[in-house]
Short mmCIF file of C-alpha atoms and ligand atoms in Angstrom, two decimals:
data_model
loop_
_atom_site.label_atom_id
_atom_site.label_comp_id
_atom_site.label_asym_id
_atom_site.label_seq_id
_atom_site.Cartn_x
_atom_site.Cartn_y
_atom_site.Cartn_z
CA MET Z 1 -129.08 90.81 102.24
CA LEU Z 2 -129.72 87.62 104.07
CA THR Z 3 -131.92 87.77 107.11
CA GLU Z 4 -130.42 85.49 109.67
CA THR Z 5 -133.17 83.48 111.27
CA ILE Z 6 -131.75 81.19 113.88
CA ILE Z 7 -134.65 78.81 114.45
CA GLU Z 8 -134.23 77.51 117.97
CA GLY Z 9 -135.22 74.07 119.18
CA LYS Z 10 -136.67 71.19 117.25
CA THR Z 11 -138.82 72.88 114.64
CA PRO Z 12 -140.81 70.27 112.68
CA PRO Z 13 -140.11 70.28 108.92
CA PRO Z 14 -142.68 71.97 106.66
CA ALA Z 15 -145.29 69.82 104.85
CA GLY Z 16 -143.73 67.88 101.99
CA ALA Z 17 -140.21 68.01 103.46
CA ALA Z 18 -138.35 65.05 104.93
CA ALA Z 19 -137.26 65.00 108.59
CA ASP Z 20 -133.94 66.54 107.50
CA TRP Z 21 -135.90 69.32 105.74
CA THR Z 22 -134.88 68.16 102.25
CA ILE Z 23 -137.38 68.30 99.40
CA PRO Z 24 -137.24 67.07 95.79
CA GLN Z 25 -135.88 69.78 93.45
CA HIS Z 26 -138.65 69.32 90.84
CA TRP Z 27 -136.42 71.15 88.37
CA GLU Z 28 -139.17 70.90 85.73
CA ARG Z 29 -141.32 73.26 87.85
CA PHE Z 30 -138.95 76.21 87.43
CA THR Z 31 -140.47 78.68 84.95
CA ALA Z 32 -138.82 80.34 81.97
CA GLU Z 33 -138.83 83.53 84.07
CA ASP Z 34 -136.95 81.72 86.89
CA HIS Z 35 -134.29 80.56 84.42
CA ARG Z 36 -134.10 84.09 82.99
CA VAL Z 37 -133.49 85.50 86.49
CA TRP Z 38 -130.70 82.96 87.00
CA ASP Z 39 -129.12 83.85 83.63
CA THR Z 40 -129.34 87.59 84.37
CA LEU Z 41 -127.73 87.21 87.80
CA PHE Z 42 -125.13 84.77 86.45
CA ALA Z 43 -124.06 87.02 83.56
CA ARG Z 44 -123.84 90.07 85.84
CA GLN Z 45 -121.77 88.36 88.51
CA GLN Z 46 -119.51 86.48 86.11
CA GLU Z 47 -118.55 89.75 84.45
CA LEU Z 48 -118.16 91.62 87.74
CA LEU Z 49 -116.13 88.87 89.41
CA GLN Z 50 -113.37 88.81 86.77
CA GLU Z 51 -110.28 90.05 88.66
CA ARG Z 52 -112.34 90.15 91.90
CA ALA Z 53 -112.98 86.48 92.79
CA VAL Z 54 -110.34 83.88 93.63
CA SER Z 55 -109.28 81.74 90.66
CA ASP Z 56 -110.66 78.63 92.40
CA PHE Z 57 -114.14 80.09 92.02
CA PHE Z 58 -113.83 80.12 88.22
CA LYS Z 59 -112.19 76.69 88.30
CA GLY Z 60 -115.26 75.45 90.21
CA LEU Z 61 -117.66 76.96 87.64
CA ASP Z 62 -115.68 75.19 84.94
CA VAL Z 63 -115.24 71.78 86.60
CA LEU Z 64 -118.94 71.68 87.53
CA HIS Z 65 -120.10 72.91 84.07
CA LEU Z 66 -122.00 75.69 85.85
CA SER Z 67 -121.63 78.15 82.99
CA ARG Z 68 -124.57 76.65 81.09
CA PRO Z 69 -127.81 78.63 80.89
CA GLY Z 70 -130.64 78.19 83.40
CA ILE Z 71 -130.98 76.94 86.94
CA PRO Z 72 -128.81 73.79 87.24
CA GLU Z 73 -130.50 70.41 87.47
CA LEU Z 74 -129.09 69.04 90.74
CA ASP Z 75 -128.89 65.32 89.90
CA GLU Z 76 -126.57 66.13 87.01
CA LEU Z 77 -124.56 68.71 88.98
CA ASN Z 78 -124.24 66.34 91.93
CA GLU Z 79 -122.63 63.64 89.80
CA ARG Z 80 -119.74 66.02 89.04
CA LEU Z 81 -119.56 67.58 92.49
CA PHE Z 82 -119.62 64.23 94.28
CA ALA Z 83 -116.91 62.83 92.00
CA ARG Z 84 -114.80 65.91 92.71
CA THR Z 85 -115.00 66.31 96.52
CA GLY Z 86 -117.72 63.99 97.83
CA TRP Z 87 -120.25 66.81 98.35
CA THR Z 88 -123.92 66.60 97.38
CA ILE Z 89 -126.35 69.52 97.08
CA VAL Z 90 -129.77 68.88 98.64
CA SER Z 91 -132.82 71.09 98.03
CA VAL Z 92 -134.55 72.73 101.00
CA PRO Z 93 -137.49 75.17 101.15
CA GLY Z 94 -135.40 77.99 102.67
CA LEU Z 95 -133.57 78.58 105.95
CA VAL Z 96 -133.47 75.38 108.00
CA PRO Z 97 -132.89 75.07 111.77
CA ASP Z 98 -129.25 75.32 112.81
CA ASP Z 99 -128.98 71.72 113.99
CA ILE Z 100 -130.35 70.51 110.64
CA PHE Z 101 -128.04 72.83 108.71
CA PHE Z 102 -124.83 71.84 110.46
CA GLU Z 103 -125.78 68.15 110.43
CA HIS Z 104 -126.01 68.34 106.63
CA LEU Z 105 -122.64 70.09 106.35
CA SER Z 106 -121.04 67.51 108.64
CA LYS Z 107 -122.14 64.83 106.15
CA ARG Z 108 -120.94 66.79 103.06
CA ARG Z 109 -124.46 67.75 102.05
CA PHE Z 110 -125.03 71.39 101.10
CA PRO Z 111 -128.63 72.66 101.57
CA ALA Z 112 -129.70 74.86 98.63
CA GLY Z 113 -132.86 76.98 98.64
CA ASN Z 114 -135.26 75.55 96.06
CA PHE Z 115 -136.56 78.87 94.74
CA ILE Z 116 -135.12 81.93 93.05
CA ARG Z 117 -135.68 85.64 93.78
CA ALA Z 118 -138.11 87.65 91.67
CA ALA Z 119 -136.93 89.61 88.65
CA ASP Z 120 -137.94 92.86 90.35
CA SER Z 121 -135.73 92.21 93.38
CA LEU Z 122 -132.43 91.02 91.96
CA ASP Z 123 -130.46 92.64 94.77
CA TYR Z 124 -132.48 91.69 97.78
CA ILE Z 125 -133.18 88.24 99.23
CA GLU Z 126 -134.83 87.45 102.54
CA GLN Z 127 -133.52 83.88 102.58
CA PRO Z 128 -130.74 82.11 100.65
CA ASP Z 129 -132.16 81.21 97.23
CA VAL Z 130 -130.77 78.83 94.62
CA PHE Z 131 -128.60 81.57 93.15
CA HIS Z 132 -126.97 82.47 96.48
CA ASP Z 133 -126.45 78.80 97.34
CA VAL Z 134 -125.53 77.19 94.01
CA PHE Z 135 -123.69 80.11 92.38
CA GLY Z 136 -122.26 81.47 95.66
CA HIS Z 137 -121.35 78.38 97.66
CA VAL Z 138 -121.11 75.39 95.31
CA PRO Z 139 -118.16 76.32 93.04
CA MET Z 140 -115.95 76.69 96.12
CA LEU Z 141 -116.97 73.18 97.25
CA ALA Z 142 -114.99 71.89 94.26
CA GLN Z 143 -111.82 73.17 95.98
CA HIS Z 144 -110.49 70.38 98.20
CA ASP Z 145 -109.41 72.44 101.25
CA VAL Z 146 -112.72 74.37 101.22
CA ALA Z 147 -114.62 71.08 100.89
CA ASP Z 148 -112.83 69.77 104.01
CA PHE Z 149 -113.26 73.11 105.82
CA MET Z 150 -117.01 73.16 105.20
CA GLN Z 151 -117.44 69.64 106.53
CA ALA Z 152 -115.37 70.51 109.62
CA MET Z 153 -117.57 73.61 110.11
CA GLY Z 154 -120.59 71.29 110.16
CA ALA Z 155 -119.10 69.24 112.99
CA GLU Z 156 -117.98 72.40 114.81
CA GLY Z 157 -121.46 73.90 114.42
CA LEU Z 158 -123.06 70.90 116.13
CA ALA Z 159 -120.40 70.98 118.89
CA ALA Z 160 -120.92 74.73 119.37
CA MET Z 161 -124.68 74.23 119.74
CA ARG Z 162 -124.05 71.61 122.42
CA ALA Z 163 -121.68 74.06 124.18
CA GLY Z 164 -124.14 76.97 123.94
CA ALA Z 165 -121.61 78.82 121.76
CA LEU Z 166 -123.37 78.87 118.39
CA HIS Z 167 -123.20 82.68 118.25
CA ARG Z 168 -119.40 82.33 118.24
CA LEU Z 169 -119.24 79.65 115.52
CA ALA Z 170 -121.73 81.66 113.42
CA ARG Z 171 -119.15 84.47 113.33
CA LEU Z 172 -116.46 82.09 112.10
CA TYR Z 173 -118.88 80.88 109.42
CA TRP Z 174 -119.96 84.40 108.48
CA TYR Z 175 -116.43 85.88 108.14
CA SER Z 176 -115.18 82.96 106.02
CA VAL Z 177 -117.87 80.98 104.19
CA GLU Z 178 -120.16 83.97 103.60
CA PHE Z 179 -117.95 87.07 103.57
CA GLY Z 180 -114.40 85.79 103.34
CA LEU Z 181 -111.59 87.47 101.38
CA ALA Z 182 -108.31 85.79 100.40
CA ARG Z 183 -104.89 86.89 99.16
CA GLU Z 184 -103.93 85.58 95.73
CA ASP Z 185 -100.96 86.68 93.57
CA GLY Z 186 -100.47 89.77 95.73
CA GLU Z 187 -104.11 90.86 95.38
CA THR Z 188 -107.13 90.63 97.69
CA ARG Z 189 -109.89 88.47 96.19
CA ILE Z 190 -113.41 87.33 97.13
CA TYR Z 191 -114.30 83.74 98.08
CA GLY Z 192 -117.29 84.16 100.45
CA ALA Z 193 -120.66 83.18 98.97
CA GLY Z 194 -122.44 86.23 100.34
CA LEU Z 195 -120.01 88.38 98.34
CA LEU Z 196 -119.77 86.18 95.22
CA SER Z 197 -123.57 86.30 94.84
CA SER Z 198 -124.00 90.01 95.64
CA PHE Z 199 -123.57 92.71 93.00
CA GLY Z 200 -123.17 95.62 95.38
CA GLU Z 201 -121.06 93.95 97.99
CA SER Z 202 -118.66 92.43 95.45
CA HIS Z 203 -117.65 96.02 94.72
CA PHE Z 204 -117.87 97.29 98.30
CA SER Z 205 -115.83 94.48 99.90
CA LEU Z 206 -112.78 95.26 97.74
CA GLU Z 207 -113.14 98.95 96.94
CA SER Z 208 -114.46 100.61 100.10
CA ASP Z 209 -112.17 101.89 102.84
CA VAL Z 210 -113.44 99.51 105.53
CA PRO Z 211 -110.82 97.47 107.43
CA ARG Z 212 -109.58 94.18 105.97
CA ARG Z 213 -107.95 92.29 108.83
CA PRO Z 214 -105.75 89.18 108.83
CA PHE Z 215 -108.05 86.22 109.57
CA ASN Z 216 -107.39 84.91 113.06
CA ILE Z 217 -109.85 82.70 114.86
CA PRO Z 218 -109.87 84.22 118.40
CA GLU Z 219 -110.50 87.70 116.95
CA VAL Z 220 -113.15 86.44 114.54
CA LEU Z 221 -114.97 84.69 117.41
CA ARG Z 222 -115.19 88.06 119.21
CA THR Z 223 -116.21 90.15 116.20
CA ARG Z 224 -119.85 91.06 115.55
CA TYR Z 225 -121.17 90.86 111.99
CA ARG Z 226 -124.09 92.47 110.16
CA SER Z 227 -126.89 90.35 108.74
CA ASP Z 228 -128.91 93.30 107.45
CA ALA Z 229 -126.33 95.45 105.64
CA PHE Z 230 -122.90 95.37 104.01
CA GLN Z 231 -120.21 94.30 106.48
CA HIS Z 232 -118.23 97.08 108.20
CA GLY Z 233 -115.03 95.16 107.52
CA TYR Z 234 -113.69 91.78 106.38
CA PHE Z 235 -111.15 89.14 107.33
CA VAL Z 236 -108.54 88.00 104.82
CA ILE Z 237 -106.94 84.54 104.63
CA PRO Z 238 -103.55 83.86 103.00
CA SER Z 239 -104.78 80.64 101.34
CA PHE Z 240 -107.38 77.89 101.65
CA ASP Z 241 -104.94 75.35 103.06
CA ALA Z 242 -104.05 77.91 105.75
CA LEU Z 243 -107.77 78.39 106.54
CA LEU Z 244 -108.28 74.64 106.88
CA LYS Z 245 -105.17 74.28 109.07
CA LEU Z 246 -106.31 77.14 111.34
CA LEU Z 247 -109.61 75.35 111.95
CA THR Z 248 -108.19 71.87 112.41
CA ASP Z 249 -105.44 73.18 114.76
CA ALA Z 250 -107.90 75.24 116.83
CA ASN Z 251 -109.41 74.03 120.08
CA LEU Z 252 -112.68 75.93 119.72
CA ALA Z 253 -114.19 74.59 122.96
CA ALA Z 254 -111.21 75.98 124.93
CA LEU Z 255 -111.45 79.28 123.01
CA TYR Z 256 -115.16 79.63 123.81
CA GLU Z 257 -114.21 79.33 127.49
CA GLU Z 258 -111.27 81.76 127.25
CA LEU Z 259 -113.29 84.41 125.42
CA GLU Z 260 -116.18 84.21 127.91
CA GLY Z 261 -115.15 87.29 129.88
CA LEU Z 262 -113.86 89.39 126.96
CA PRO Z 263 -116.06 92.03 125.30
CA ASP Z 264 -117.23 91.60 121.69
CA LEU Z 265 -115.47 93.69 119.04
CA ASN Z 266 -116.72 95.74 116.12
CA ILE Z 267 -114.62 95.02 113.06
CA ASP Z 268 -114.24 98.76 112.42
CA ARG Z 269 -113.40 99.27 116.12
CA SER Z 270 -116.30 101.69 116.53
CA ASP Z 271 -117.47 101.35 120.12
CA GLY Z 272 -121.02 100.62 121.24
N1 LIG M 301 -130.35 77.26 106.37
N2 LIG M 301 -130.91 76.79 104.18
C1 LIG M 301 -130.07 77.37 105.06
N3 LIG M 301 -128.99 78.03 104.61
C2 LIG M 301 -128.13 78.64 105.47
O1 LIG M 301 -127.13 79.25 105.04
C3 LIG M 301 -128.37 78.54 106.86
C4 LIG M 301 -129.50 77.83 107.28
N4 LIG M 301 -129.77 77.72 108.59
C5 LIG M 301 -128.89 78.23 109.60
C6 LIG M 301 -127.76 79.02 109.07
N5 LIG M 301 -127.51 79.12 107.77
C7 LIG M 301 -126.90 79.77 110.04
O2 LIG M 301 -126.96 79.17 111.28
C8 LIG M 301 -125.46 79.87 109.58
O3 LIG M 301 -125.44 80.88 108.62
C9 LIG M 301 -124.54 80.22 110.71
FE1 LIG M 302 -124.89 81.23 102.41
#
């Protein structure tokens, strides 16, 4: 599971990183073992996600030629992604400060961890690695409404930080971009990167008896999430154009104010 490290304030970038925390990918430095880990994770998820992920996920894999073996070389991948929706993947050492992260998103740049988990810990990552980021997030960035939604989330993240409401926006991000479910052809399907890239939670999110609630922004902004375990419930969107419209029609600053006095919710309505 991802550990959520919100790094407050202006943390200086690590040695070798630019001011925006980007680093060169140095694809040639990935070992045969790293590529084998990618291929193992890829094969496992691709098989598991048949009939579980939204069709736009597979379309993204196809359009971006992501089904080839080994960790993708970003310059090549970026040519196709940029041509498709204007997004570019940039390599970063790991979690970056919130202001840096949302600034990148607001400019259609997706920060991808420039390392991959070890072969003996396929199901546990401390920080988003290249598999979580490039397999989990990038194929959905080839879908035009998601591409627009992610850029809008960047701008909203920066605005939320200025309003002291980042904890609210983080929930919106978490219950869509990371752990979102969507209706498609009368079925519930996965589109969130945290689910797409997780073996266990791909099963759990669709097959367990936790609540799956209609996605609505005021409720999402009040609902706690887990960053150390499977979610205790999920929100479901009817479509990606609906998700984008909900965000663009929302006045988040006014909502932050309105929700000020209301208690947080647990998605499974357990109290405490
Ligand atoms: N940094 N590299 C990286 N990847 C993330 O997903 C990320 C981050 N920094 C902050 C952050 N996410 C969170 O603020 C969001 O998940 C809300
Ligand atoms: Fe992520």
